[in-house]
Coordinates of C-alpha atoms in Angstrom, one line a residue:
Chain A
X1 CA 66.7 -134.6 -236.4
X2 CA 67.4 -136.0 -233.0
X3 CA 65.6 -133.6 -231.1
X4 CA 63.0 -132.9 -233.8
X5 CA 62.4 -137.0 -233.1
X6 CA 62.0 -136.2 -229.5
X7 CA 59.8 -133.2 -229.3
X8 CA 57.7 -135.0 -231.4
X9 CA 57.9 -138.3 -229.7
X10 CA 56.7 -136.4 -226.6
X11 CA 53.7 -134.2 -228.0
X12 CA 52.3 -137.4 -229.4
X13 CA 52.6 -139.8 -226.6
X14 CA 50.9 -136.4 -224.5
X15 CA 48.0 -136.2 -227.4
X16 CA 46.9 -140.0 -227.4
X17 CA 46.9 -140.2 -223.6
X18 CA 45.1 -137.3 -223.6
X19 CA 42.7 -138.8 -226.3
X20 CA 42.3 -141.5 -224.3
X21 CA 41.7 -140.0 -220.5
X22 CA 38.6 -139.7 -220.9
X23 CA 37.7 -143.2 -221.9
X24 CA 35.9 -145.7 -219.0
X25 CA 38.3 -147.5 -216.7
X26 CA 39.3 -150.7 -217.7
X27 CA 41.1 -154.3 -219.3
X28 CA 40.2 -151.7 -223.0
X29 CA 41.6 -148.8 -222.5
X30 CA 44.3 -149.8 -220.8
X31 CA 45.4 -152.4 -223.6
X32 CA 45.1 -149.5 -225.8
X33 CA 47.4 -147.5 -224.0
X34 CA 49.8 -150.2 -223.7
X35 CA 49.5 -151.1 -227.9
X36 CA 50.2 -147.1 -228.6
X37 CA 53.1 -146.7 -225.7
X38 CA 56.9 -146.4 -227.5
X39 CA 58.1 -147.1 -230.6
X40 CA 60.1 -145.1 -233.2
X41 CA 57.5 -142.5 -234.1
X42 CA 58.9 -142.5 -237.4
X43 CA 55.0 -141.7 -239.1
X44 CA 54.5 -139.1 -236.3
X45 CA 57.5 -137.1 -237.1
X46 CA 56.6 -137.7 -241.1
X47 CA 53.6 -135.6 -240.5
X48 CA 54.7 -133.4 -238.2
X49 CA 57.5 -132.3 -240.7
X50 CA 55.6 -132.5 -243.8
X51 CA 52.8 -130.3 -242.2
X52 CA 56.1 -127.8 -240.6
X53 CA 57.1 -127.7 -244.4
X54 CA 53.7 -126.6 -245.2
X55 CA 53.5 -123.8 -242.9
X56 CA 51.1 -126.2 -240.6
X57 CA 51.2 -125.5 -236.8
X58 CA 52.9 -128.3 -234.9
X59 CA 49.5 -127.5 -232.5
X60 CA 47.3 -128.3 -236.2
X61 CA 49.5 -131.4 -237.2
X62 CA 49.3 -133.1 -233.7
X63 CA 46.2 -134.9 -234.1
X64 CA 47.0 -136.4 -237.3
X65 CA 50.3 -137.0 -236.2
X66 CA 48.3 -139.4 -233.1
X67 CA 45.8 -140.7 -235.4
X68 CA 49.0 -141.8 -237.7
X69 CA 50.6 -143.6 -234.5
X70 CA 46.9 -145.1 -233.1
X71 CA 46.3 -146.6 -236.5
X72 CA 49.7 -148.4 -236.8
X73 CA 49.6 -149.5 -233.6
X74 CA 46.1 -151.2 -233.9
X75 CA 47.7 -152.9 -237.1
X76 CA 50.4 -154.1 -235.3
X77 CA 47.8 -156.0 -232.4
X78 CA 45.9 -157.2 -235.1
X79 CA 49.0 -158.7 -237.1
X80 CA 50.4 -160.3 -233.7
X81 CA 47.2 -162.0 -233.5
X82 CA 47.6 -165.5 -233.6
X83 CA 45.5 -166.1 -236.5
X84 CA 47.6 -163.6 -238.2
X85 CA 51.7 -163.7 -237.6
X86 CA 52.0 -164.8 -234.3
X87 CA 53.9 -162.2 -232.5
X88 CA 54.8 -162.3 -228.9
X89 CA 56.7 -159.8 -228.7
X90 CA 56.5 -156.3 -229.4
X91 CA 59.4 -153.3 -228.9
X92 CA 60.9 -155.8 -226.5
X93 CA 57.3 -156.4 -224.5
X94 CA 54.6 -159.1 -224.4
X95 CA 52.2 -158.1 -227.8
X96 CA 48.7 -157.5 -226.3
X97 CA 47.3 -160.7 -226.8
X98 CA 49.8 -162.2 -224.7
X99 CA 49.7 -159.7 -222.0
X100 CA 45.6 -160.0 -221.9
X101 CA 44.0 -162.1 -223.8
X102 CA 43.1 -162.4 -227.9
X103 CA 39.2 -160.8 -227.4
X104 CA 41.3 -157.9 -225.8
X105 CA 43.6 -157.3 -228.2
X106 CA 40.8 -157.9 -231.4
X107 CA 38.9 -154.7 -229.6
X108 CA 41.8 -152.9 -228.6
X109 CA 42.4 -152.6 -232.4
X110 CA 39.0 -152.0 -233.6
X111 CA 38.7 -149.1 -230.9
X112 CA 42.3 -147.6 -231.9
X113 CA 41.2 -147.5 -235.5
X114 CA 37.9 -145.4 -234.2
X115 CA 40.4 -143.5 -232.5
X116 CA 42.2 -142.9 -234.9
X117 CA 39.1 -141.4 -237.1
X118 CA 37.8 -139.4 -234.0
X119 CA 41.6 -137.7 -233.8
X120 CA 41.3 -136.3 -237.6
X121 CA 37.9 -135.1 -236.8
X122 CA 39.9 -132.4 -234.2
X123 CA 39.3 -128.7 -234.8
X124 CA 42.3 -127.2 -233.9
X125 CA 43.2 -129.1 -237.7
X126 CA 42.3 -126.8 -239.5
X127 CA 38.8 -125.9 -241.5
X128 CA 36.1 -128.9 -242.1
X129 CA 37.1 -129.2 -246.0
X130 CA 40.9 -129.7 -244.8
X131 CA 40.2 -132.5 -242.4
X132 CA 37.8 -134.0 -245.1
X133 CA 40.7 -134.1 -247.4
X134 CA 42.6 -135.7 -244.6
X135 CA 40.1 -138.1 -243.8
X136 CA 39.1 -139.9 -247.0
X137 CA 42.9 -140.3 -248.1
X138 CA 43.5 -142.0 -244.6
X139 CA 40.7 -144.0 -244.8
X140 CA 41.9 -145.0 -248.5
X141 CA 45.6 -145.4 -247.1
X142 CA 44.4 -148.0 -244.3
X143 CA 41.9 -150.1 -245.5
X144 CA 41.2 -152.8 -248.5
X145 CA 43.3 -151.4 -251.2
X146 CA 45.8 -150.1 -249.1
X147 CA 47.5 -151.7 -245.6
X148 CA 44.8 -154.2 -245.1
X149 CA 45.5 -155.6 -248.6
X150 CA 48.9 -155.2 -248.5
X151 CA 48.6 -157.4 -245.0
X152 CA 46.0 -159.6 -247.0
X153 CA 48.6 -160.6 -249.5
X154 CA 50.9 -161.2 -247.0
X155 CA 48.5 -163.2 -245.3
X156 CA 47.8 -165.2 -248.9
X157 CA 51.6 -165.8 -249.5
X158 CA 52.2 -168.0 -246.3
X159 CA 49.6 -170.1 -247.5
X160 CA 51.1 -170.2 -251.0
X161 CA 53.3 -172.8 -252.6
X162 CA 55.4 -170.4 -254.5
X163 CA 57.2 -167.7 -252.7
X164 CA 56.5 -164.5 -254.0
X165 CA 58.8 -162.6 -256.9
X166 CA 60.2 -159.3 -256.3
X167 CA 56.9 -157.8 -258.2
X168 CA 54.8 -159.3 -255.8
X169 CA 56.5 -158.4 -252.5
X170 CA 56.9 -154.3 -253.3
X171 CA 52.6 -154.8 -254.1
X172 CA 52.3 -156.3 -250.6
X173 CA 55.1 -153.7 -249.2
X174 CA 53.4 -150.7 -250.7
X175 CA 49.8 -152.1 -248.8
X176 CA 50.9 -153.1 -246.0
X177 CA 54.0 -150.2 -244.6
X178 CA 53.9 -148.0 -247.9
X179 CA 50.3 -146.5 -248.0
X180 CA 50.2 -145.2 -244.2
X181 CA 53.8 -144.0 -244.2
X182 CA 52.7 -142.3 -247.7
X183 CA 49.4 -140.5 -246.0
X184 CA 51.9 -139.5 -243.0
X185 CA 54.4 -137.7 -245.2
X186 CA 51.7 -136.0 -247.7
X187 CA 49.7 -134.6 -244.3
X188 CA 51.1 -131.3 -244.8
X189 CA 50.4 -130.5 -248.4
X190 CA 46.8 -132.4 -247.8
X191 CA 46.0 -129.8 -244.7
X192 CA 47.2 -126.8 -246.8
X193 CA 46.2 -128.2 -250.3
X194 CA 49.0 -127.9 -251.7
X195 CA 50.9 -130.6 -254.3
X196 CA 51.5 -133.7 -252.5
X197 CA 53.4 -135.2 -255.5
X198 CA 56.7 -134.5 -254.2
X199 CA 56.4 -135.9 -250.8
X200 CA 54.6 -138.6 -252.3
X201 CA 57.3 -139.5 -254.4
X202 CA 59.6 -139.2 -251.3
X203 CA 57.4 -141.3 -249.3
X204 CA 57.2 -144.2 -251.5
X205 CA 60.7 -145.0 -251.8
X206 CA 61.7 -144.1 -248.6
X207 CA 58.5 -146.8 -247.5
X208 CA 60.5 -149.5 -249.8
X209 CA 63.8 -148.9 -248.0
X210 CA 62.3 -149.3 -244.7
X211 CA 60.5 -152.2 -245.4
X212 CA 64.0 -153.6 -247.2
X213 CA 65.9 -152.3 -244.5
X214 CA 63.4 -154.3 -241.7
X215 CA 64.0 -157.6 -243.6
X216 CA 67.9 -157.3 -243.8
X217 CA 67.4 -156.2 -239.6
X218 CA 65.6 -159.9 -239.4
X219 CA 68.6 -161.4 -240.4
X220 CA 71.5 -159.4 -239.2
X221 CA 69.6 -158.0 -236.3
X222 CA 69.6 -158.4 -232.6
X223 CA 66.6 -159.7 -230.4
X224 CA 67.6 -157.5 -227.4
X225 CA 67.8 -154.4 -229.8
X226 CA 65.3 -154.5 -232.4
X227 CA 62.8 -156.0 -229.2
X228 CA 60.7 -158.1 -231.4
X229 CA 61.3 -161.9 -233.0
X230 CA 64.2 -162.2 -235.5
X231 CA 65.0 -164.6 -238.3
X232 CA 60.8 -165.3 -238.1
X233 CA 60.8 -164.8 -242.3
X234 CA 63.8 -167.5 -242.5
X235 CA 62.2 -170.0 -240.4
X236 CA 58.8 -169.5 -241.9
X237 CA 60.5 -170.1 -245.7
X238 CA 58.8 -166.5 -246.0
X239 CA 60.2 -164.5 -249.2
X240 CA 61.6 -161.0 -248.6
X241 CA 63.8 -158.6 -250.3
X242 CA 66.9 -160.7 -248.8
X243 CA 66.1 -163.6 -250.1
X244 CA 65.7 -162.6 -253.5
X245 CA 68.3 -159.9 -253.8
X246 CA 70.7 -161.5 -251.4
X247 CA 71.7 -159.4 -248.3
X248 CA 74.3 -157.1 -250.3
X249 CA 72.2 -156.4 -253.4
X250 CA 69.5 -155.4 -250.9
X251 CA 71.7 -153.1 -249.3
X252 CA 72.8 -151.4 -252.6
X253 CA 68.7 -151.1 -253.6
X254 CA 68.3 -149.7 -250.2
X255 CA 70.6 -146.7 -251.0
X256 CA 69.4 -146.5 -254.3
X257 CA 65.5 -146.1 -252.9
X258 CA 67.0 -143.4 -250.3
X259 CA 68.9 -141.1 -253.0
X260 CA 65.2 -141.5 -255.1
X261 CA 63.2 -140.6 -251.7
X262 CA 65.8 -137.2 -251.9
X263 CA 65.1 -136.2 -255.4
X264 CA 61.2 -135.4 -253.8
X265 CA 63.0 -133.5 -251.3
X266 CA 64.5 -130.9 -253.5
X267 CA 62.1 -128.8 -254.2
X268 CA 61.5 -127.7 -250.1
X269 CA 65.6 -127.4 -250.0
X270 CA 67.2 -126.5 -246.8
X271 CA 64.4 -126.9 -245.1
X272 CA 63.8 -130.6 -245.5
X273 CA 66.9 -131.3 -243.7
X274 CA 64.8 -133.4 -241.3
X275 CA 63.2 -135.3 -243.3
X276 CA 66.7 -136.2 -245.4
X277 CA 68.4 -137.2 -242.3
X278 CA 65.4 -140.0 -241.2
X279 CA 65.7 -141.2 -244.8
X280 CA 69.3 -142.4 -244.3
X281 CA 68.4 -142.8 -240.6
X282 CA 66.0 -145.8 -242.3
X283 CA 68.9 -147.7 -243.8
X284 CA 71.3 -147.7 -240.7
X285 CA 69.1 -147.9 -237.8
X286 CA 70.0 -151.4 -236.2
X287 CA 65.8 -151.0 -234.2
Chain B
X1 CA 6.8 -148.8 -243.9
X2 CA 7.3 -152.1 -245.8
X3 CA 8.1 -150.3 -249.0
X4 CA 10.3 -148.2 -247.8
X5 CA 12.5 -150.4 -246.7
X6 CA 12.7 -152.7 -249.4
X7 CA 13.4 -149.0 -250.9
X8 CA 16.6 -148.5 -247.9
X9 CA 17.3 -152.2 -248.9
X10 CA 18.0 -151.6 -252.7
X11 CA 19.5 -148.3 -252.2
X12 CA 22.3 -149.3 -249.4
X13 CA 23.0 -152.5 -251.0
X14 CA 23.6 -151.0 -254.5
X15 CA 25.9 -147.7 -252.5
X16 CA 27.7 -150.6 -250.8
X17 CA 28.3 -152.8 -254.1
X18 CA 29.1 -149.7 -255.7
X19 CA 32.2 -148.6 -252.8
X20 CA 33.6 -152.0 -253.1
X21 CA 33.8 -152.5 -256.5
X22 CA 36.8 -150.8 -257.0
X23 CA 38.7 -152.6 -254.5
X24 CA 41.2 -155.2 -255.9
X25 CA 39.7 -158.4 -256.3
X26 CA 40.8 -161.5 -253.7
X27 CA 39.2 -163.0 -250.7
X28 CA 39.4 -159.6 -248.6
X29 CA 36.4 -158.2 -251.2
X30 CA 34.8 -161.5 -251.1
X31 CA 34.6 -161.7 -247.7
X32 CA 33.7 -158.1 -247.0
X33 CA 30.9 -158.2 -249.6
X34 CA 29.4 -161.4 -247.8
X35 CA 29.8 -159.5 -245.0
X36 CA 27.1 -157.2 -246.2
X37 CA 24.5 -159.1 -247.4
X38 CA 21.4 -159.2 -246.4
X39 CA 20.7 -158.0 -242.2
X40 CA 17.2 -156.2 -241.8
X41 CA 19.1 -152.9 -242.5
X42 CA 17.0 -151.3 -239.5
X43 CA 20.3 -149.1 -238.9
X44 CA 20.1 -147.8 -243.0
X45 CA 16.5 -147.1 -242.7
X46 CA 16.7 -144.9 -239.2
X47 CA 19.7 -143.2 -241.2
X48 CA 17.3 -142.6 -244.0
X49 CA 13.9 -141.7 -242.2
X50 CA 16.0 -139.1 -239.9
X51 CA 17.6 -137.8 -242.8
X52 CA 14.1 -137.5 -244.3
X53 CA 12.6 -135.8 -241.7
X54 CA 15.0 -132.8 -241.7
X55 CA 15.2 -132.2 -245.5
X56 CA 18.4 -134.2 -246.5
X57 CA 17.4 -135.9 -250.1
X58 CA 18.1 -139.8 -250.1
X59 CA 20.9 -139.3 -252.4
X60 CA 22.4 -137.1 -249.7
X61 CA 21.8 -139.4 -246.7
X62 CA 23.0 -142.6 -248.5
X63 CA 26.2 -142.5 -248.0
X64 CA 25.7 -142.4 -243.9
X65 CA 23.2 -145.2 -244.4
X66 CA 25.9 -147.3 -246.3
X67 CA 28.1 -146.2 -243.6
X68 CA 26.5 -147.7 -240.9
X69 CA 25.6 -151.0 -242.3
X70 CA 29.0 -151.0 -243.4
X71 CA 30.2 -150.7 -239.4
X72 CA 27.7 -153.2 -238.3
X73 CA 28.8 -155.7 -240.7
X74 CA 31.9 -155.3 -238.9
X75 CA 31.0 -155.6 -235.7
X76 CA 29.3 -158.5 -236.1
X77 CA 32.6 -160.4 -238.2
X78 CA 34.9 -159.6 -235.4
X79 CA 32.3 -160.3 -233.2
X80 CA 31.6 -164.2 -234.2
X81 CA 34.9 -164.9 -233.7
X82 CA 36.2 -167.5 -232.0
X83 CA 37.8 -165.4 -229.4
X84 CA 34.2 -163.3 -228.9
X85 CA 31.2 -164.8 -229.0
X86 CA 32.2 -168.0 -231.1
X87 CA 29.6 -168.4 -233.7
X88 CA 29.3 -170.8 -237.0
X89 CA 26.3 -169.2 -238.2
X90 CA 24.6 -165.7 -238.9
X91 CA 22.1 -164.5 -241.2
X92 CA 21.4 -168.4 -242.1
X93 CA 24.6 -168.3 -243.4
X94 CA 28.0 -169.7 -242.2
X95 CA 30.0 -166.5 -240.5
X96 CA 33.4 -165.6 -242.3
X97 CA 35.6 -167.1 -240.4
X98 CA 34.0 -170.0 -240.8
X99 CA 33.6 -169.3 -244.6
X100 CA 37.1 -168.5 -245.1
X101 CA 39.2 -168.3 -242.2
X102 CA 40.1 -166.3 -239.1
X103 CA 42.6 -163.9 -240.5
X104 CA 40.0 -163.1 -243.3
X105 CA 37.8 -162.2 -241.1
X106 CA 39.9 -159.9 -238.9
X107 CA 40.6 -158.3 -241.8
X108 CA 37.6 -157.6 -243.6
X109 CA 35.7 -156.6 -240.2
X110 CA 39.0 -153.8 -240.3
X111 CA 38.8 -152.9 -243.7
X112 CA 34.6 -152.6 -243.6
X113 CA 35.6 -150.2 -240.6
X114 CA 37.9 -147.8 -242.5
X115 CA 34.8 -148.1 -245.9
X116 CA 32.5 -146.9 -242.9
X117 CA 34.7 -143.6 -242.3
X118 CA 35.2 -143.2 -246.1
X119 CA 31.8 -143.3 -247.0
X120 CA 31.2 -140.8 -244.0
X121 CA 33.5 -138.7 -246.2
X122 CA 31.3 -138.3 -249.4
X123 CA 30.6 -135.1 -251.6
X124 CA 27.2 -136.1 -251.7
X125 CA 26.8 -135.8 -247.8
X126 CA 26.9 -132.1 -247.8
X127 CA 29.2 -129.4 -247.3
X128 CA 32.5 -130.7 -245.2
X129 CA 31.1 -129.2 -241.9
X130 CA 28.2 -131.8 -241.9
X131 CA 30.2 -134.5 -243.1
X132 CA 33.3 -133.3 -239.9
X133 CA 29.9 -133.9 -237.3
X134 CA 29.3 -137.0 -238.4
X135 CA 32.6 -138.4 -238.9
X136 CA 33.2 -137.1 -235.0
X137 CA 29.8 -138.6 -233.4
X138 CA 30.3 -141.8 -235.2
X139 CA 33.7 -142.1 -234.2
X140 CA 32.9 -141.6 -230.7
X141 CA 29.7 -144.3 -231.5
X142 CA 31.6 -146.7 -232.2
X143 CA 34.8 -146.8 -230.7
X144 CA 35.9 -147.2 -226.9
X145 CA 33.8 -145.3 -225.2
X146 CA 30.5 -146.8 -227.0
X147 CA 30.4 -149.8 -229.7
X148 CA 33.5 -151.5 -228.6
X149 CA 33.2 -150.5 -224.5
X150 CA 29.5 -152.7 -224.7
X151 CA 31.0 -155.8 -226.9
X152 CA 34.2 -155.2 -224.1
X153 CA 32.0 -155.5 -220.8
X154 CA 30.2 -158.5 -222.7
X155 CA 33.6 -160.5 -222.8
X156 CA 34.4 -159.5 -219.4
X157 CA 31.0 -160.1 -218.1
X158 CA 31.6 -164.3 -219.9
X159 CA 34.3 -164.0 -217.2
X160 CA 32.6 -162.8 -214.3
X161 CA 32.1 -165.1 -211.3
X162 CA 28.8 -163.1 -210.9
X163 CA 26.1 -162.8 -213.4
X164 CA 25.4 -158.9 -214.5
X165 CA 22.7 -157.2 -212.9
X166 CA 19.7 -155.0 -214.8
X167 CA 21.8 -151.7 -214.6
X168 CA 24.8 -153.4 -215.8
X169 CA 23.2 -154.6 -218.6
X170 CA 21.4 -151.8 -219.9
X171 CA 24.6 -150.0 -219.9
X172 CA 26.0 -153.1 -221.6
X173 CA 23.7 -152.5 -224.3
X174 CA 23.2 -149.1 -224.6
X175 CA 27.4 -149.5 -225.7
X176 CA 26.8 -152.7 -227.6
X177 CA 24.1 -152.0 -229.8
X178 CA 22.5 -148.4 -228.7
X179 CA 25.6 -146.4 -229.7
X180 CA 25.1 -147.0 -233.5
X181 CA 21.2 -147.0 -233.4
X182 CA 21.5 -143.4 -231.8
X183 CA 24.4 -142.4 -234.1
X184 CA 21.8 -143.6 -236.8
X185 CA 18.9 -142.1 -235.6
X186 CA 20.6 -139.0 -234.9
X187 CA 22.4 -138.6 -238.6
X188 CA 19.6 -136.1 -239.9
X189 CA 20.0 -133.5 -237.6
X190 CA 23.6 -133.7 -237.5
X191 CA 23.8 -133.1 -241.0
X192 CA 21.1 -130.6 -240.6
X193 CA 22.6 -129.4 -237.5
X194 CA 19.3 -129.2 -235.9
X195 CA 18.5 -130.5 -232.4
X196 CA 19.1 -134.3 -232.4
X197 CA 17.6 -134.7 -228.8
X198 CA 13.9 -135.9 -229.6
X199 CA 15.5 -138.6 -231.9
X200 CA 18.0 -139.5 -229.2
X201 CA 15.4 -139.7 -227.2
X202 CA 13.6 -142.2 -229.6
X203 CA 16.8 -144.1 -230.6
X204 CA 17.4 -144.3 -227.0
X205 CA 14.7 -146.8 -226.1
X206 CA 13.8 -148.1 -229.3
X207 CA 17.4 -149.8 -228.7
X208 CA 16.8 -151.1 -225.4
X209 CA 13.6 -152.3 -226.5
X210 CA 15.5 -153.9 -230.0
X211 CA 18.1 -155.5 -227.6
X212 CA 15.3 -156.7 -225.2
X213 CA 13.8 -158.5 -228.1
X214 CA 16.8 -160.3 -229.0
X215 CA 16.9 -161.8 -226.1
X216 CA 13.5 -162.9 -226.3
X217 CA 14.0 -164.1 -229.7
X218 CA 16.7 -166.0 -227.7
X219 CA 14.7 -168.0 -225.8
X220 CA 11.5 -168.2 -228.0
X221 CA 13.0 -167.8 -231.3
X222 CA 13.2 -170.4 -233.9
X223 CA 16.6 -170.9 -235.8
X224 CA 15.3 -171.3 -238.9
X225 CA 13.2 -168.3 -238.8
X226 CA 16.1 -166.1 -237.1
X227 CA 18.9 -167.6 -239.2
X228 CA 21.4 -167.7 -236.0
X229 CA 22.1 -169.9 -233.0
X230 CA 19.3 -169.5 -230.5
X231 CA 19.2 -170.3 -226.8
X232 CA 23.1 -169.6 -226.8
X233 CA 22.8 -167.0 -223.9
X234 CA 21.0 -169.8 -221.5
X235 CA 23.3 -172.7 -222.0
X236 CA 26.4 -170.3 -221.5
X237 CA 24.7 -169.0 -218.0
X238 CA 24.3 -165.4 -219.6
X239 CA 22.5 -162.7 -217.7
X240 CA 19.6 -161.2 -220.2
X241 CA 16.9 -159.3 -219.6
X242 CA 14.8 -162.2 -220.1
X243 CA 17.0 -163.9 -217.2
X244 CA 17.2 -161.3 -215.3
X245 CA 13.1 -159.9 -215.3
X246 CA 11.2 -162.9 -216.9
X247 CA 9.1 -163.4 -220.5
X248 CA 6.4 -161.5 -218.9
X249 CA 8.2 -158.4 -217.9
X250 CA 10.9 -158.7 -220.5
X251 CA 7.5 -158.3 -222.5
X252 CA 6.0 -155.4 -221.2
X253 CA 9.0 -153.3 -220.9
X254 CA 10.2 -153.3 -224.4
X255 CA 6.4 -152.6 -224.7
X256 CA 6.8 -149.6 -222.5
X257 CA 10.1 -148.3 -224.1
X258 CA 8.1 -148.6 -227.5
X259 CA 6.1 -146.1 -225.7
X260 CA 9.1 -143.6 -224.5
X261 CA 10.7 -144.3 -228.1
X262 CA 7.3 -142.4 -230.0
X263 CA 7.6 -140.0 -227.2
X264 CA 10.6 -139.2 -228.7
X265 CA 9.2 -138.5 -232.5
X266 CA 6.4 -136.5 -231.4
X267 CA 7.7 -132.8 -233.0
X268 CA 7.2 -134.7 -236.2
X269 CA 3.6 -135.7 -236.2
X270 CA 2.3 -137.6 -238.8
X271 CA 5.6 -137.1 -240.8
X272 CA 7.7 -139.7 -238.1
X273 CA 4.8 -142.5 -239.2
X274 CA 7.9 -145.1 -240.7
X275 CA 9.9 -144.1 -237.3
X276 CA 6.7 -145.3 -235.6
X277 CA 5.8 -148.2 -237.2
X278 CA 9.5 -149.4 -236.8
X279 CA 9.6 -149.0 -233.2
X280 CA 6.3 -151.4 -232.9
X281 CA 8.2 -153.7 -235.5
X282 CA 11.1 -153.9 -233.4
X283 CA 9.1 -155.4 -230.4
X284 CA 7.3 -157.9 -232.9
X285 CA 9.7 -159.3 -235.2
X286 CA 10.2 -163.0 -235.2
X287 CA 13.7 -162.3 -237.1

C-alpha cells in the first residue's frame, strides 16, 4: 500500500498544480495551492483504487482523484474559518485564514469547489454519460444532504444544550467525512457502471472508523504528529465517539467497523489488498 | 418582454423549490431557500431566451436557468459577508448572516454552489455531451479564473493604496459579474453546440453596461426602490465607473455598450426582440 499511497500522492499533487497553472497570478491562487498542498491523500488513493479495481486507467481516474482532494481541502478552509471551528492550524501549518486573511480563505474555497467541478468535467475520464454519473453523485455527496449537512449539524450541536447521542453523531459523521470518502471509493464502479454496493458498503464503515479513529487521535494524540489542535472536542464539552463509548469501547467498535468495511471487499479478492491494508491503516495511524 | 419574465420568474422559482425540497429540513434549507427568493432573475431569463433561440424547449433549458440563479444566490451570501463586502441588507431583506448567522451563511452559499453543478447535471438538459459543455464552461465561469478572480481583485482592490483605474475595473467586472452573464447568455448554443460568439458578444457588453448601471444606481439610486445599501462605494473611497468617468459619461457608455450588445443578437432578427428589450432594460432600471 505504501508505494501505491505514494505514486498516487505524487500524480495528484502533479494534476492539481497542473489544474491550477493556468490560473491568474495572485493572493487566490496561491491560497489555493497552499489549502490543497500535503495531507494523507487517503480519498485520492480510494479512487484511484476503486477505479484500478474497475479496470479504470490511473490516467482516467486522476481527475476525479484531484477533484476528491480540491473539494476536501476547500471544506477544510471553510471549517477553520473562524465563524466555523476555529482552526489555526492545519497539517502542522497556519490554516489559510491565518496565513492571509478570512476574505481569502472564504474565496479560496468557493473557487476549489469550482475546481473541483471543472476537474470531473476532464475528457480523458471517460465518455460524457460516465462523467455525468460522476458528477451528480459528487455534487449529491458534497452539498446540503451530504458534507455540508453533516458540518451543519455539527455546527448546530455546539450551540446545543444537550450533547449529541451516539445516533446523532454517526448522522453528522456520515455528512460531514462519510459521504465524500463514500463518492471517492464508489468512483470506479460509477466510471464503468458497474455495482457500487460493495464498495459502498466498504466505504461507509471504513468512513465511521476514521472518523472514530480521529476522535480517539484528539485525545491520545500528539500536536507535533497529527500537525493540527488536539484535545479541541474536550475543551469545547463537544460529544464524540470517546466520550460516549469511552476510549476502549471505541477502540473495540473501531475494529468491528474495519472487519465490516472487509466483508465489501470480498467479492474483488486478492486484488483489493490495497484497499484492505488502508482500512486497518485507519485505525492505527497516530496522523 | 415583461411576460416573459414573470414567465422565467415562475418557472426558476418553482425548479429551485422543487431541488430543495428534498433536502433535510433545518436552518441550512431555510437559509438557502431565502437565499433564492426573489432577485430580477435577469441571469434565468438570458438562460432561457438563448436556449429559445437555438431550439432547446423551456423544460430543457430550465434546469441551467435554475442553475445559475442558484450560483448567484451564492455569490452574493458569501459575498455580504462580514469579511467581503459587509452588508446587513439585500433584496430589502436582511442578508443571511444577518438573518441567521455567519456559519449559516458560509454554508448555504457552499451548498447553493454544489445544487448549481447538480442541476447542471439533469436528464432533462439533453444528452450527457451537452450537459459535460456546460458543466465545463460554468465551472471555468465561476471559479478562479472568472466569478471568484473579479470578487478576489475587489477585496484586494479595498486594500489598495491606489484607487483602480478604468482597465482595471472593467476587467474587475467582466470576472465579477460578466463571467456568469456570458456563461448565461451563452447556455443555448452550448447545449446546441452552435456558435456561441454573437451571444458572447452580446453578453459581453450587456454586462459592462449592467455593472455600469449599478454603479449609477449607486450614486442616484434610492434604497427603498433598490432594496440595498446605496452610496456604499463613495463613502468607502471605491473606484466606479461613475468615479472614475462621471454621471455623464458613465451615461453614455452603457448607452453605447447597449449598442455593441444588439450588435451581438443581430443573426437572430426579429426573433432576439426579449434579448433586445433587456439590454435597453438593463441601462434603465431603477432596481
Amino acid at each position: 500500500m505504501d508505494a501505491r499511497l505514494s505514486e498516487v500522492k505524487a500524480l495528484v499533487q502533479q494534476a492539481l498544480d497542473q489544474a491550477m497553472a493556468g490560473l491568474p497570478a495572485g493572493d487566490l491562487r496561491d491560497a489555493m495551492a497552499y489549502a490543497v498542498t500535503g495531507g494523507k491523500r487517503i480519498r485520492a488513493f480510494l479512487v484511484m483504487e476503486s477505479a484500478r479495481l474497475h479496470g479504470i486507467s490511473d490516467q482516467a481516474a486522476l481527475p476525479v482523484a484531484a477533484a476528491v482532494e480540491a473539494l476536501h481541502a476547500y471544506s477544510l478552509v471553510h471549517d477553520d474559518l473562524p465563524a466555523m471551528d476555529d482552526d489555526d492550524l492545519r497539517r502542522g501549518q497556519p490554516t489559510v485564514h491565518v496565513k492571509w486573511d478570512e476574505a481569502t480563505a472564504i474565496l479560496a474555497g468557493d473557487a476549489l469547489q469550482s475546481l473541483a467541478f471543472e476537474l470531473l468535467s476532464a475528457d480523458q475520464i471517460g465518455d460524457p454519460a460516465a462523467r455525468i454519473r460522476l458528477i451528480a453523485a459528487f455534487a449529491q455527496a458534497v452539498g446540503a444532504q451530504g458534507m455540508v449537512w453533516g458540518q451543519a449539524l455539527d455546527i448546530a450541536a455546539e450551540a446545543a444544550a444537550e450533547p449529541l447521542d451516539l445516533g446523532a453523531i454517526t448522522e453528522l459523521q456520515d455528512g460531514k467525512t462519510g459521504a465524500l470518502i463514500r463518492f471517492a471509493a464508489t468512483a470506479g464502479p460509477l466510471i464503468a457502471n458497474a455495482d457500487s454496493g460493495p464498495l459502498d458498503q466498504y466505504a461507509g464503515a471504513l468512513g465511521l472508523a476514521f472518523q472514530i479513529a480521529d476522535d480517539i487521535l484528539d485525545v491520545t494524540g500528539n500536536e507535533d504528529v497529527t500537525g493540527k489542535r488536539v484535545r479541541k472536542d474536550d475543551a469545547a464539552g463537544k460529544a464524540t465517539f470517546v466520550s460516549l463509548l469511552g476510549l476502549d469501547q471505541a477502540r473495540a467498535r473501531a475494529r468491528s467497523l474495519v472487519q465490516q468495511a472487509e466483508g465489501g471487499l470480498s467479492p474483488y479478492g486478492e486484488n483489493a489488498g490495497n484497499l484492505r491494508e488502508l482500512a486497518r491503516f485507519v485505525i492505527e495511524r497516530d496522523t
